mmCIF file of C-alpha atoms in Angstrom:
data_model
loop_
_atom_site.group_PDB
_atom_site.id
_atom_site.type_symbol
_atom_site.label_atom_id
_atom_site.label_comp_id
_atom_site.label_asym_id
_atom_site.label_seq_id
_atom_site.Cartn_x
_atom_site.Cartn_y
_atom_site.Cartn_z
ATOM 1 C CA UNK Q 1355 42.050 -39.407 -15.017
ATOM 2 C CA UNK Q 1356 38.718 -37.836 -15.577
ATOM 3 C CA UNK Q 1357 38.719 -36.284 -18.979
ATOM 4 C CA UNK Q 1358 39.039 -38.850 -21.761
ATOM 5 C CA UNK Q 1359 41.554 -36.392 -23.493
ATOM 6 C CA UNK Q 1360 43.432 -35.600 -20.476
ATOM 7 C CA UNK Q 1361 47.000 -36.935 -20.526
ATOM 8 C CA UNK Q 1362 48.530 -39.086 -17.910
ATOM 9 C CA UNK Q 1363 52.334 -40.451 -17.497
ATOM 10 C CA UNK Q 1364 52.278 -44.645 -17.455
ATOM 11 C CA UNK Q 1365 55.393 -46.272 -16.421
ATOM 12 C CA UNK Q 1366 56.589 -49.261 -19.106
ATOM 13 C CA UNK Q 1367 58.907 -52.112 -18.174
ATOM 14 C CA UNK Q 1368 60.327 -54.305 -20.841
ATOM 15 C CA UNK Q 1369 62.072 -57.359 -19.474
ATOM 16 C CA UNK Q 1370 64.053 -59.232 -22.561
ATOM 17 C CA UNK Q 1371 65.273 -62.374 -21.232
ATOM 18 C CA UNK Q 1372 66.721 -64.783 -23.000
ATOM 19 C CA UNK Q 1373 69.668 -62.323 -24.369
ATOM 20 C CA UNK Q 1374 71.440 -64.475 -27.531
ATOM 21 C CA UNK Q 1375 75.283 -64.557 -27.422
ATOM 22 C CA UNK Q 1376 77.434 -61.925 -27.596
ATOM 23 C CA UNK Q 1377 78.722 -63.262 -31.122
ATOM 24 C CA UNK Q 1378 76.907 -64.675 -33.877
ATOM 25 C CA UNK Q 1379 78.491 -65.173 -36.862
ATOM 26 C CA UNK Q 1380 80.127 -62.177 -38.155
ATOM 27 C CA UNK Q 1381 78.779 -60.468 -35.903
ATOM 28 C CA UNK Q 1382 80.207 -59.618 -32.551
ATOM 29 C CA UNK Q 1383 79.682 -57.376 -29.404
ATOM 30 C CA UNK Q 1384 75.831 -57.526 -29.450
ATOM 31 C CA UNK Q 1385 74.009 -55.238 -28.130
ATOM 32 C CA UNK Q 1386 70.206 -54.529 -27.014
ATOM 33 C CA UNK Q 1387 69.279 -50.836 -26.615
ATOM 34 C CA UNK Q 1388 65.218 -49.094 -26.734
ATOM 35 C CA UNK Q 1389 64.647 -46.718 -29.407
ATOM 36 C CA UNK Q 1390 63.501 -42.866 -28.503
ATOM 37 C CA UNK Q 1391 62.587 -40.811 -31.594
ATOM 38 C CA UNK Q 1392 65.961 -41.834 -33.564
ATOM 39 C CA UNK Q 1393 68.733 -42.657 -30.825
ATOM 40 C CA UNK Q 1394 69.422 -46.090 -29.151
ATOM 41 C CA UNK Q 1395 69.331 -45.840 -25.002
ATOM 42 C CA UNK Q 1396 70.989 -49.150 -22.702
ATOM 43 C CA UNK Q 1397 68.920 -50.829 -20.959
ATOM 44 C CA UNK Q 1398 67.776 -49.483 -17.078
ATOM 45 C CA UNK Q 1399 69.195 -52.695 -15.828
ATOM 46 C CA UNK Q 1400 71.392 -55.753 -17.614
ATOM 47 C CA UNK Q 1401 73.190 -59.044 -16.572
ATOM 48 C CA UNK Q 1402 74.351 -61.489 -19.418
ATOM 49 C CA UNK Q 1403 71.132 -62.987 -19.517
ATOM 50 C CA UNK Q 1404 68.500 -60.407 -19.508
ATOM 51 C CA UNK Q 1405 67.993 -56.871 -20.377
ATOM 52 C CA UNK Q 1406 65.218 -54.550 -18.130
ATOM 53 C CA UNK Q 1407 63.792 -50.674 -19.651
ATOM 54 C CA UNK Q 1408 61.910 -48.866 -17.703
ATOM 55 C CA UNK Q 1409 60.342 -45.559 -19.443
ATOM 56 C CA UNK Q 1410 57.563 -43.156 -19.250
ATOM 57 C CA UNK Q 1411 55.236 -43.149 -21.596
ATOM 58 C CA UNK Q 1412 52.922 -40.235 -22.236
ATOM 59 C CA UNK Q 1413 49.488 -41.453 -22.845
ATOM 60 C CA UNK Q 1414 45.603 -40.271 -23.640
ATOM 61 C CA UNK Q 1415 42.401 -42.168 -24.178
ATOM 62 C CA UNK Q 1416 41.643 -41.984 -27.678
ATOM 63 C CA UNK Q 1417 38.230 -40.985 -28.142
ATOM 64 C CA UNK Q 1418 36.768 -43.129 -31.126
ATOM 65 C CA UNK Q 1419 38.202 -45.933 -29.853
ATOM 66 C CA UNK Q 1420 38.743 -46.024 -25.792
ATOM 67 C CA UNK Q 1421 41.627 -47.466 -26.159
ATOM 68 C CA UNK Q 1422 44.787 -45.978 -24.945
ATOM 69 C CA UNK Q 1423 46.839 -44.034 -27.470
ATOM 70 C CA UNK Q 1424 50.574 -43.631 -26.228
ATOM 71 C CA UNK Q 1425 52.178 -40.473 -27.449
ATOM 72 C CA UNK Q 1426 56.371 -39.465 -27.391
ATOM 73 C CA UNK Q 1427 59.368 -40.423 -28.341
ATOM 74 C CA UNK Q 1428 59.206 -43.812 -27.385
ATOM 75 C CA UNK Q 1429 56.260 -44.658 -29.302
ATOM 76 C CA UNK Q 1430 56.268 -45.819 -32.514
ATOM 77 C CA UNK Q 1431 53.712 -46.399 -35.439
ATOM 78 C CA UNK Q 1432 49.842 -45.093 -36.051
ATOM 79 C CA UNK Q 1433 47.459 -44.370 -33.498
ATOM 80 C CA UNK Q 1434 45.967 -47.829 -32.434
ATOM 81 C CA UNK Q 1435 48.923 -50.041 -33.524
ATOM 82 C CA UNK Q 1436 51.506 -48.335 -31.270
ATOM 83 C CA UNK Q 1437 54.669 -50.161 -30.423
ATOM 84 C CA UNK Q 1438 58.412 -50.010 -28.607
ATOM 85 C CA UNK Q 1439 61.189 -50.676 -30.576
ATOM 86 C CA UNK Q 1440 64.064 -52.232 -28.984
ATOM 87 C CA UNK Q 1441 67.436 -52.201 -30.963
ATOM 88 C CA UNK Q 1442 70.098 -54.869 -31.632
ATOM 89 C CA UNK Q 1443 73.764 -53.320 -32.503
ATOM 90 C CA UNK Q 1444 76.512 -55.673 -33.123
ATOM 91 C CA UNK Q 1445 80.596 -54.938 -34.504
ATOM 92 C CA UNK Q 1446 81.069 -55.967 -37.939
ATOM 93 C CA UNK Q 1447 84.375 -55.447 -39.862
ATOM 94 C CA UNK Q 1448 85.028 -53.151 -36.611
ATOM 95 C CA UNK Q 1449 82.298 -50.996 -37.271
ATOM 96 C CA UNK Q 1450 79.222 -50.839 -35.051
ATOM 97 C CA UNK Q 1451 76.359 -50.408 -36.540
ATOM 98 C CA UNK Q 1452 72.169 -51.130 -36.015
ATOM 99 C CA UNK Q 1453 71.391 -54.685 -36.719
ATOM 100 C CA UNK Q 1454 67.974 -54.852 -36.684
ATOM 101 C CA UNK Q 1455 65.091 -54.431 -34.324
ATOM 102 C CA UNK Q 1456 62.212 -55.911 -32.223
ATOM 103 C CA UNK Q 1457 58.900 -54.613 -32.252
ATOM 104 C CA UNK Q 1458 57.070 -55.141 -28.938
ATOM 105 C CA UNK Q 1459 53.390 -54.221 -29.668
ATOM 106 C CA UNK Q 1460 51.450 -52.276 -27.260
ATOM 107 C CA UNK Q 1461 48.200 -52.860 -28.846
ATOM 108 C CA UNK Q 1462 46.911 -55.115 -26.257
ATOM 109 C CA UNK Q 1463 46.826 -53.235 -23.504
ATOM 110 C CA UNK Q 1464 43.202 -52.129 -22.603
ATOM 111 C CA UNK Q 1465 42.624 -48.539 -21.227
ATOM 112 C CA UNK Q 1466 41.337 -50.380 -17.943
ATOM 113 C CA UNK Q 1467 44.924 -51.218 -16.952
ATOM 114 C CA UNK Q 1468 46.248 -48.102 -18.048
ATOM 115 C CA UNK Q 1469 44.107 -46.158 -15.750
ATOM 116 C CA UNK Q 1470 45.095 -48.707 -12.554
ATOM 117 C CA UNK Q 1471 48.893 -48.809 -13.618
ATOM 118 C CA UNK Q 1472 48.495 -44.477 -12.692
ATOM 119 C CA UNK Q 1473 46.228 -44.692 -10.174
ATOM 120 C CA UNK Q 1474 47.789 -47.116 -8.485
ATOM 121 C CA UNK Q 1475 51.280 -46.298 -9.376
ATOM 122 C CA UNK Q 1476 51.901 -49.672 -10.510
ATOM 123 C CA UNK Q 1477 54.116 -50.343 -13.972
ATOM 124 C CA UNK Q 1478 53.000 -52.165 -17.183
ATOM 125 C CA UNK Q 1479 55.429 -54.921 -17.744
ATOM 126 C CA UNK Q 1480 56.086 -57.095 -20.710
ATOM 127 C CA UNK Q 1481 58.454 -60.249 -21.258
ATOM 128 C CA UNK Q 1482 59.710 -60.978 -24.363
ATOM 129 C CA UNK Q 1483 62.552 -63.412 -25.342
ATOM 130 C CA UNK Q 1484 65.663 -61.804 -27.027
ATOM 131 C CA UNK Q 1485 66.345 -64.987 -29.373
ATOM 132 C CA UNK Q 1486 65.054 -65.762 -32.585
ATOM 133 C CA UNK Q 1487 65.162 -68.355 -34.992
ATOM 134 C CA UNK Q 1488 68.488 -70.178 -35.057
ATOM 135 C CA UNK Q 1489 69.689 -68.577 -31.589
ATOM 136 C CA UNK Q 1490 70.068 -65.268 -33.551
ATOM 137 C CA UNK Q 1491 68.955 -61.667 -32.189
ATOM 138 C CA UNK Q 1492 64.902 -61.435 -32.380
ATOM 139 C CA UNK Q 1493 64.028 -58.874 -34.962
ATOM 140 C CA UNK Q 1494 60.399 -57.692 -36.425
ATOM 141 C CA UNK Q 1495 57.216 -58.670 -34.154
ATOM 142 C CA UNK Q 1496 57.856 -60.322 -31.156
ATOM 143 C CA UNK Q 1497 54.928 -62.426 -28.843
ATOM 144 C CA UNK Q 1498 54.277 -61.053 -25.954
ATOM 145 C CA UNK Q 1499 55.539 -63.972 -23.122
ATOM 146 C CA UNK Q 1500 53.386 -64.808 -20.008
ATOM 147 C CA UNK Q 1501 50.301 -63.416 -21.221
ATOM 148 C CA UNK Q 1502 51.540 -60.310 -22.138
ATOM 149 C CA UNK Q 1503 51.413 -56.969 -20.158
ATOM 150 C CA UNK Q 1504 51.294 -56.834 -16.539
ATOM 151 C CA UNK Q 1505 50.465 -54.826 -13.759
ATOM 152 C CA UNK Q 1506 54.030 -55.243 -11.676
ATOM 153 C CA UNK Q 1507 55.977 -53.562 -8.713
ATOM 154 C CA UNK Q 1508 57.416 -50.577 -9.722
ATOM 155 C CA UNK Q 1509 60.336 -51.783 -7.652
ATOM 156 C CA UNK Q 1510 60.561 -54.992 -9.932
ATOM 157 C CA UNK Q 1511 59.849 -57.242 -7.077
ATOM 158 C CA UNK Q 1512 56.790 -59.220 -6.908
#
């Protein structure tokens, strides 16, 4: 990465573990899912208690800042308060339909570990817990769980 404005490909892993039940309340048949642009896509990887992505993220230094600015689908919000969106579905009345969703910032990550993630061709991994308050699906900003993003495997082995 030698130009500041050049673009580079960073490889994102979002581990959600805790998942919360499969029913809650009226709802039933929850599901997780990460948002691109408008659509919901399944996890890369799920067991009943814990839900992997893996994406590529296209991404560029951001020149008044230095921070990275990550660009796509799969991005969400302003420049500089960029986040993933992962999605919670559920049946109600026998109709699915989007429940809500988490936000899982990716403000914190510092250009620095950006550039090593590519050079090295290493992934950026987060943890967050699926359950919210009173054992219900997580929704709005989530904290970032064992200090927030990594560099990990890409093979998700440590």
């Amino acid at each position: 990465m030698s130009k500041p404005e050049s673009e580079s490909l960073v490889q994102l892993r979002v581990v959600c573990e805790p998942l919360p039940p499969k029913e809650c309340g009226e709802l039933t048949e929850i599901e997780i899912g990460i948002q691109k642009g408008e659509a919901s896509c399944p996890p890369t990887r799920q067991s009943t208690e814990r839900a992997e992505f893996e994406i590529s993220v296209r991404v560029r230094r951001d020149p008044k800042t230095g921070g990275p600015n990550f660009l796509g689908e799969w991005a969400h919000g302003k420049p500089g308060e960029r986040f993933l969106y992962l999605t919670w579905t559920a049946c109600q009345g026998g109709l699915r339909e989007r429940y809500g969703r988490m936000k899982v910032p990716l403000t914190s990550i510092p250009w620095e570990i950006v550039e090593r993630a590519v050079a090295e061709t290493r992934v950026l991994e987060a943890r967050v817990s699926g359950i919210g308050r009173h054992g219900k699906p997580a929704c709005a900003t989530v904290p970032l769980l064992d200090g927030g993003w990594q560099l990990a495997d890409p093979t998700g082995r440590e």
